Coordinates of C-alpha atoms in Angstrom, one line a residue:
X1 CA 0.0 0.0 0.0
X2 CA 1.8 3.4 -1.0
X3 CA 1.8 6.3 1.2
X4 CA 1.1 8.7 -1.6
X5 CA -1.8 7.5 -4.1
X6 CA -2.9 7.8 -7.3
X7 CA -6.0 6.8 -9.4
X8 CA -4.3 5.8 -12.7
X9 CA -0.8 3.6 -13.0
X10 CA 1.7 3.5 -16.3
X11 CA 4.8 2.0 -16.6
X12 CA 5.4 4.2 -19.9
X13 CA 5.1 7.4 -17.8
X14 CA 7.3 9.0 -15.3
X15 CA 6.7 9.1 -11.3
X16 CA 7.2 11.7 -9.2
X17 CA 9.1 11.8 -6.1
X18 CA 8.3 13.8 -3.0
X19 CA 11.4 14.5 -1.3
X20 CA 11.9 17.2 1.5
X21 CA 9.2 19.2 -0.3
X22 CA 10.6 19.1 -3.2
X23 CA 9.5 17.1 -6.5
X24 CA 12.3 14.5 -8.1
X25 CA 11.8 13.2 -11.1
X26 CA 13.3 9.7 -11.4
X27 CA 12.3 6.6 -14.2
X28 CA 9.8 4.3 -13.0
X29 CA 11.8 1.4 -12.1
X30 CA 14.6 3.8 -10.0
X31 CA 11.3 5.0 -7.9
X32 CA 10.9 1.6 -7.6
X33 CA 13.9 0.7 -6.3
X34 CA 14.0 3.9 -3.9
X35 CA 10.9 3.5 -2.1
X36 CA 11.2 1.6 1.1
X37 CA 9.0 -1.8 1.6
X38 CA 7.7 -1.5 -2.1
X39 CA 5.8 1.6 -1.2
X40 CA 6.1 4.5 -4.4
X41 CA 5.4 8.5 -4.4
X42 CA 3.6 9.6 -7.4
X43 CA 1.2 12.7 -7.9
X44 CA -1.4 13.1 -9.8
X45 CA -2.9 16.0 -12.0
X46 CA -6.4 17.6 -11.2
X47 CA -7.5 17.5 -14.6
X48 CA -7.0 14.9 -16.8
X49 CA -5.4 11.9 -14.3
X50 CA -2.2 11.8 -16.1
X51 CA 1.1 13.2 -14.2
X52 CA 2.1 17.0 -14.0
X53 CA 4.7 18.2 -16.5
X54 CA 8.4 17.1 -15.7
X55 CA 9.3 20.5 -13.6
X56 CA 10.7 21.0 -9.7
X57 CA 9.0 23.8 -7.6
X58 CA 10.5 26.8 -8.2
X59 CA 10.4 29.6 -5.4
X60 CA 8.9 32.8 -7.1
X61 CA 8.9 36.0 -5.8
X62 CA 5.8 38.2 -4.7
X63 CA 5.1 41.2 -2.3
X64 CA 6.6 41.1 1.1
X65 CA 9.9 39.1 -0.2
X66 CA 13.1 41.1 1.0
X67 CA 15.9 41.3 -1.9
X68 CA 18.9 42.7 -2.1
X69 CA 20.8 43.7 -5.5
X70 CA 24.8 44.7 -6.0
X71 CA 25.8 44.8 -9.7
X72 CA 29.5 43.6 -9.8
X73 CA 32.7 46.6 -9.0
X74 CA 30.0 49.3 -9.5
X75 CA 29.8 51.8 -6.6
X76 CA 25.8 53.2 -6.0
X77 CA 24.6 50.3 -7.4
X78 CA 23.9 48.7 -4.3
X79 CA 19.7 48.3 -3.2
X80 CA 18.0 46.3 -0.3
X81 CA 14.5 46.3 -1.3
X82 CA 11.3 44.7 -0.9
X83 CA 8.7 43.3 -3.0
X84 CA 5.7 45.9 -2.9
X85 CA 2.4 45.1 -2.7
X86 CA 2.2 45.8 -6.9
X87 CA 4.7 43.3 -7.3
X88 CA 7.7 45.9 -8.5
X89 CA 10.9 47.2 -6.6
X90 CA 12.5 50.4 -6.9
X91 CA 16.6 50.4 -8.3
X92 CA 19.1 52.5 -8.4
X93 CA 19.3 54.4 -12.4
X94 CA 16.7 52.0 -13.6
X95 CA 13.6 52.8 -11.3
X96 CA 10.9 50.5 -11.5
X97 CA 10.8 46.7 -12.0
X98 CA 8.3 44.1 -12.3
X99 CA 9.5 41.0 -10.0
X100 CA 5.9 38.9 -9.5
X101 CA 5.6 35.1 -10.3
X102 CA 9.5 35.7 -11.1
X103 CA 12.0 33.1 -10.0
X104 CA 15.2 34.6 -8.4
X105 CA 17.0 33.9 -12.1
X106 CA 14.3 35.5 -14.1
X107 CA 14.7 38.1 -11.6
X108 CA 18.0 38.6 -12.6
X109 CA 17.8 38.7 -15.6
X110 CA 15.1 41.2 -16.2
X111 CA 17.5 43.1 -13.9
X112 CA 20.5 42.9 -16.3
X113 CA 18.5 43.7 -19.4
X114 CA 18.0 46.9 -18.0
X115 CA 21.1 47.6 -16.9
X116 CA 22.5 46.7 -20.1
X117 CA 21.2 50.0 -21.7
X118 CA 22.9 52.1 -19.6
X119 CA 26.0 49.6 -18.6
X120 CA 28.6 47.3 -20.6
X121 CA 27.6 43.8 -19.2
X122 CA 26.6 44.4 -16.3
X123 CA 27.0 41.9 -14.0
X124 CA 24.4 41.7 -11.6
X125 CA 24.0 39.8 -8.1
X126 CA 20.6 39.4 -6.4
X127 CA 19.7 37.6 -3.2
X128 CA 16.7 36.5 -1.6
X129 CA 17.3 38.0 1.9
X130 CA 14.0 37.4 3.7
X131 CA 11.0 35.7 2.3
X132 CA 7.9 36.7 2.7
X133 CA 5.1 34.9 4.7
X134 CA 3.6 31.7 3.8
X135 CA -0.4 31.8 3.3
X136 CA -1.7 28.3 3.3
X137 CA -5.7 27.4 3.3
X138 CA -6.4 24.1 5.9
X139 CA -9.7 22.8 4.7
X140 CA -12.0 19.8 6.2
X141 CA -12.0 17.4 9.3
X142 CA -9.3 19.7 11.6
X143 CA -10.1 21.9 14.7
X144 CA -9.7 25.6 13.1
X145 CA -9.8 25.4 9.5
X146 CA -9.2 28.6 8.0
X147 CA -6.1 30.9 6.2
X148 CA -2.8 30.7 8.2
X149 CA -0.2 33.0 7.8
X150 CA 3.4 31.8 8.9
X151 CA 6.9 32.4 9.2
X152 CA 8.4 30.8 5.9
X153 CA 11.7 30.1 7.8
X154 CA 10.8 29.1 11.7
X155 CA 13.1 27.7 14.0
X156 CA 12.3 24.3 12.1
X157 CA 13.1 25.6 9.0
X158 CA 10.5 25.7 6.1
X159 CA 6.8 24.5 7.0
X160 CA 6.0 20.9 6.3
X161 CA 2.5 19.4 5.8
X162 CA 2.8 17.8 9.1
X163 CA 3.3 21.8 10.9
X164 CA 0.3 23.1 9.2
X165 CA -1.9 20.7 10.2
X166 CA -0.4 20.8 14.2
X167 CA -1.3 25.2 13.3
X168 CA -5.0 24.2 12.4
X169 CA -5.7 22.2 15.8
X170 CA -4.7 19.0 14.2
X171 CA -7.0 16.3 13.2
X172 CA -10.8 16.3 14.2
X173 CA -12.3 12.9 15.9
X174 CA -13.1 11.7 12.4
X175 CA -10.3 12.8 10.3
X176 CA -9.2 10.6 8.2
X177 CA -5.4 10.4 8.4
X178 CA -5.2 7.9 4.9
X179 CA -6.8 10.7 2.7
X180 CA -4.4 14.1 3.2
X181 CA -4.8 15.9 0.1
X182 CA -2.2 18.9 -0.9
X183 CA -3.0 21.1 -3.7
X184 CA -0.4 23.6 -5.1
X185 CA -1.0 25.9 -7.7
X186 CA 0.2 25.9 -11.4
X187 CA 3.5 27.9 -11.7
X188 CA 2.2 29.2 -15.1
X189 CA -0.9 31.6 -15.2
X190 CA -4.2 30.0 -15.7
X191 CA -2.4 26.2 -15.4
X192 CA -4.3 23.7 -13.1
X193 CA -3.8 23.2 -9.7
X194 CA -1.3 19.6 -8.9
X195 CA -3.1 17.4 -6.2
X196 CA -1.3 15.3 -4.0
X197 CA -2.8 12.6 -1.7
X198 CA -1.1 11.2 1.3
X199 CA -1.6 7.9 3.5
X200 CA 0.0 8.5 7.0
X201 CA -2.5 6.2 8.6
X202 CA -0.5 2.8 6.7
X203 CA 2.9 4.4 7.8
X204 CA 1.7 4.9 11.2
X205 CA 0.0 1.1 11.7
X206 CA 2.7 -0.7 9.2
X207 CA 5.6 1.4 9.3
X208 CA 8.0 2.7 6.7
X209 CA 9.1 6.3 4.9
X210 CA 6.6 9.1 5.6
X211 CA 7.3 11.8 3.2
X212 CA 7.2 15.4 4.7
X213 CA 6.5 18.0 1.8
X214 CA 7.7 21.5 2.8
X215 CA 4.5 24.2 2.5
X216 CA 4.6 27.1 0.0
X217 CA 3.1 30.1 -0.2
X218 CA -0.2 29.3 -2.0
X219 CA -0.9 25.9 -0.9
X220 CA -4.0 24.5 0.2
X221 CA -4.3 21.3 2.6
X222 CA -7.5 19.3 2.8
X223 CA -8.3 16.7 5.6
X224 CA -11.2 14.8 4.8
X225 CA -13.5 12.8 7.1
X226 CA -13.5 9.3 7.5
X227 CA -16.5 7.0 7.5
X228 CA -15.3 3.6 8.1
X229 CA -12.1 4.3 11.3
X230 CA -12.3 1.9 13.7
X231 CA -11.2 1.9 17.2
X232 CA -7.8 1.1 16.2
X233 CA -7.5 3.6 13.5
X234 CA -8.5 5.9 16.0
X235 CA -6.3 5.4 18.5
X236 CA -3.6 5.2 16.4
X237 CA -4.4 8.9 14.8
X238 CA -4.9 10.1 18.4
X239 CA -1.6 9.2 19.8
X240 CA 0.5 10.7 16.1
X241 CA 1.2 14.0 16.2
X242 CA -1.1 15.4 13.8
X243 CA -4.1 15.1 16.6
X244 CA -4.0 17.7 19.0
X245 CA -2.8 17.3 22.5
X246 CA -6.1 17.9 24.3
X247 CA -9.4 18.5 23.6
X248 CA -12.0 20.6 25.5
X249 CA -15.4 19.6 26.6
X250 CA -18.2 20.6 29.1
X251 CA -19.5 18.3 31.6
X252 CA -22.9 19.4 33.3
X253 CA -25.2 18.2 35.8
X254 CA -24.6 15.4 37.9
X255 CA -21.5 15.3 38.5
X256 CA -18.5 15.5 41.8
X257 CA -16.9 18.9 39.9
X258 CA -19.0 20.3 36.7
X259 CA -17.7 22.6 34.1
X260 CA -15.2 22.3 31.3
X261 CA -12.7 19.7 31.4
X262 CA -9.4 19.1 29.1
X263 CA -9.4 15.6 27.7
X264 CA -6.6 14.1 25.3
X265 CA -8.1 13.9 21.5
X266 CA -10.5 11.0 20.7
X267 CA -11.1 10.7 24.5
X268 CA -14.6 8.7 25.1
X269 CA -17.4 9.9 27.0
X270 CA -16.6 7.8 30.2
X271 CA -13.1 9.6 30.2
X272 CA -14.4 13.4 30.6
X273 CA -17.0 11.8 32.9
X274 CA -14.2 10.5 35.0
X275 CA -12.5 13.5 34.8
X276 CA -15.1 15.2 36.3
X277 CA -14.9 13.5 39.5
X278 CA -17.3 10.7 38.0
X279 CA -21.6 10.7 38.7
X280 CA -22.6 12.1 42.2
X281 CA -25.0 9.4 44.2
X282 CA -28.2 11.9 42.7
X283 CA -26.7 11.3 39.4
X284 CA -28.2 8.7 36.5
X285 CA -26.0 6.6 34.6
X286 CA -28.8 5.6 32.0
X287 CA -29.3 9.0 31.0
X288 CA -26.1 10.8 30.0
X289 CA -27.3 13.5 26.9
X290 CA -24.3 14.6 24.2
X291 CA -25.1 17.6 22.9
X292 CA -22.9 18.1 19.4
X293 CA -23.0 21.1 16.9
X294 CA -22.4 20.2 13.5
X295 CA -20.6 22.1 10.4
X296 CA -23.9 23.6 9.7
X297 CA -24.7 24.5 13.2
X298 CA -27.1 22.3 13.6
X299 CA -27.4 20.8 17.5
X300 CA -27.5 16.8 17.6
X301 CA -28.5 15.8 21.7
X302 CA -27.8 12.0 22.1
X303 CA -28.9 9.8 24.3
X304 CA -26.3 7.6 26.4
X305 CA -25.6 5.1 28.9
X306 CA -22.4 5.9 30.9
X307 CA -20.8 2.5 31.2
X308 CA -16.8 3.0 31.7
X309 CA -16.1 0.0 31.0
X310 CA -17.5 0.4 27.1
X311 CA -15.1 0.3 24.2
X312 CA -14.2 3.4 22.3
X313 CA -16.5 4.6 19.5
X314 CA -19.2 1.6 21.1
X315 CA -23.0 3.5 20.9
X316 CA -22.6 4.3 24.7
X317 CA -18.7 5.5 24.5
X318 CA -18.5 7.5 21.2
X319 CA -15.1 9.5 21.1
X320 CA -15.3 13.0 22.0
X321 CA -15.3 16.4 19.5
X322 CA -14.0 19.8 20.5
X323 CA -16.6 21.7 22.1
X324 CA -19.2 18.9 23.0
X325 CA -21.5 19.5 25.7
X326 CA -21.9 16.1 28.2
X327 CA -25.4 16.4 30.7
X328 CA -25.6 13.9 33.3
X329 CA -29.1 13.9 34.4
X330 CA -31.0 12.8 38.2
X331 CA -32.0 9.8 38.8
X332 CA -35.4 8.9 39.5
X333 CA -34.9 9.0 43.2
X334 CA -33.4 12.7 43.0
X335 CA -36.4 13.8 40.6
X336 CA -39.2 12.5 43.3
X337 CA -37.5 14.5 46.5
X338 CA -36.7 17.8 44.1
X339 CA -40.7 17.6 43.7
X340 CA -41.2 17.2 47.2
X341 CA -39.0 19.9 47.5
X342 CA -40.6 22.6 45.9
X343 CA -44.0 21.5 46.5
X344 CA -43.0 22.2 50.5
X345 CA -41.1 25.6 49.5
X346 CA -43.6 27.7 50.0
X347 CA -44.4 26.3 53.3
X348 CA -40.6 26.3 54.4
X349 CA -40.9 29.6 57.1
X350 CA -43.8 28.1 58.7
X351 CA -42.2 24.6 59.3
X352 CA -38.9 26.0 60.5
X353 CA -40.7 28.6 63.3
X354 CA -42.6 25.5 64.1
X355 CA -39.5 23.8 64.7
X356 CA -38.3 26.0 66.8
X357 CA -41.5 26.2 68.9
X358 CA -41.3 22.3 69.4
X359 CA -37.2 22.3 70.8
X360 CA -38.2 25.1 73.6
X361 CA -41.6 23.4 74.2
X362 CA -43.7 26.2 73.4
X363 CA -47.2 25.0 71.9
X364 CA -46.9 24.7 68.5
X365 CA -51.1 25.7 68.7
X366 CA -50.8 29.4 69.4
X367 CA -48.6 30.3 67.0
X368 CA -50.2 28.8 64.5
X369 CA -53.9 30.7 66.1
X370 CA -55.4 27.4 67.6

């Protein structure tokens, strides 16, 4: 079972590699031979099925990159600059120059052309000193999906797939970690986008090479939901790093200590029960509600047994979501003195100046006007 997956096969046709983030392009049989345990990394295009054109990622400049230009032995020439917001910088004698969607070479050498009409081969040095910010989209089954803005250069190095994914929350209860989709945009204007699909779940279970792709700016990640995991899928996906560390969720009613509770991801219900204290004696064990928003907002409220005892993701220990709501309700007992209760409220001052009539030994008759 390969790690990265793809719906067509051809021996005729080239593989691509993913290696630290960047794309390889080897013959068939050396992938072959390269991939541990038989497992091979191949992408597949979005449109037609067939494999995207023989080209590596190239880093292309855009506004917020920091550059710096010397052109060789001449004095005044010197510029540290930085991408505007329209995509140009500002040199010395020349002015204005158009660096978008431009790799560092094309750069260059739209730099030397117009330095050429006003110098004898110029020879021209430019560097990418600081690069700008990486805007990724995380889509699907994660905590906080949304657009992240980060540091292209951390104290990791360059983002990976598996640091993006840790930045959205990391994996919802259902995510499925066999289906990790990466998109990346064409390089040329108007191309389609690449897809790439990842299985982590058969690395994690079987073992093997995991390949880490390095995030650009532009990319778009895409967790999708699984709807066959079982309960040993699920605690493997818990325990990898790409689920987050805890989760939290409210615990009303009865219980020793109600409120919100922090519970490791893909915890079951009797866990943040437990972690509560557990169910007070007034407490029901038969009638345990989870309340769960979907993605739509819609409220689900289930009804549950709490049975501790109960194997994870069985119908009375489902695995927990961020933000569920847990009500442990009275037991029948409970409900018949509450009743009692209140019916006798509003009789409550009489009964306790009567009380105190009876421990003196006053007659209880005259104050009541008997």
């Amino acid at each position: 079972m390969s790690f990265l997956r793809r719906s067509r096969s051809s021996q005729k046709q080239w593989f691509s590699a993913i290696l630290a983030g960047s794309l390889v392009w080897l013959p068939c049989a050396a992938v072959a031979e390269a991939a541990p345990l038989g497992r091979t990394a191949v992408a597949m295009n979005n449109a037609t099925g067939t494999l995207p054109a023989a080209r590596p990622y190239r880093y292309r400049l855009g506004p917020g990159d920091q550059l710096s230009m010397t052109v060789f032995k001449m004095e005044g020439y010197e510029a540290k600059v930085e991408v505007l917001s329209d995509g140009t910088i500002n040199l010395p004698r020349i002015g204005t120059i158009d660096v978008w969607g431009l790799t560092l070479e094309e750069a260059k050498q739209s730099i030397t052309d117009s330095y050429a009409k006003i110098l004898r081969r110029p020879l021209v040095h430019l560097d990418l000193v600081s690069p700008r910010p990486i805007k990724v989209t995380v889509t699907g089954d994660v905590e906080t999906p949304g657009v992240f803005s980060l540091p292209a250069k951390g104290d990791g190095g360059w983002p990976t797939l598996v640091d993006v994914v840790q930045i959205a929350g990391g994996i919802g209860a259902t995510g499925d970690l066999s289906r990790l989709e990466l998109i990346r945009p064409s390089q040329t204007p108007g191309g389609e986008p690449t897809r790439y699909s990842f299985d982590y779940l058969s690395v994690l279970r079987d073992g093997g090479h995991a390949p880490t792709p390095l995030i650009y700016d532009g990319d778009s990640i895409r967790v999708y939901k699984s709807e066959t995991l079982n309960n040993s899928d699920m605690i493997t996906a818990a325990a990898s790093n790409f689920a987050p560390d805890t989760i939290k969720v409210n615990v009303i009613g009865e219980v020793t200590n109600p409120g919100v509770v922090q519970v490791p991801s893909n915890s079951p219900v009797s866990r943040a029960i437990l972690a509560t204290g557990g169910i007070t004696r007034r407490g029901s064990d038969n009638t345990v509600e989870l309340i769960r928003v979907d993605g739509e907002g819609k409220p689900t409220v289930k009804r549950l047994g709490f049975n501790p005892k109960a194997t994870l993701s069985s119908p009375t220990n489902p695995p927990l979501r961020q933000g569920d709501v847990l009500v442990v309700n009275r037991n029948q007992l409970a409900k018949v003195t509450d009743t009692m209760a209140d019916a006798l409220e509003p009789f409550d001052p009489i009964i306790r100046v009567t009380s105190i009539f009876r421990l003196l030994g006053l007659p209880v008759g005259g104050l009541l006007g008997l």
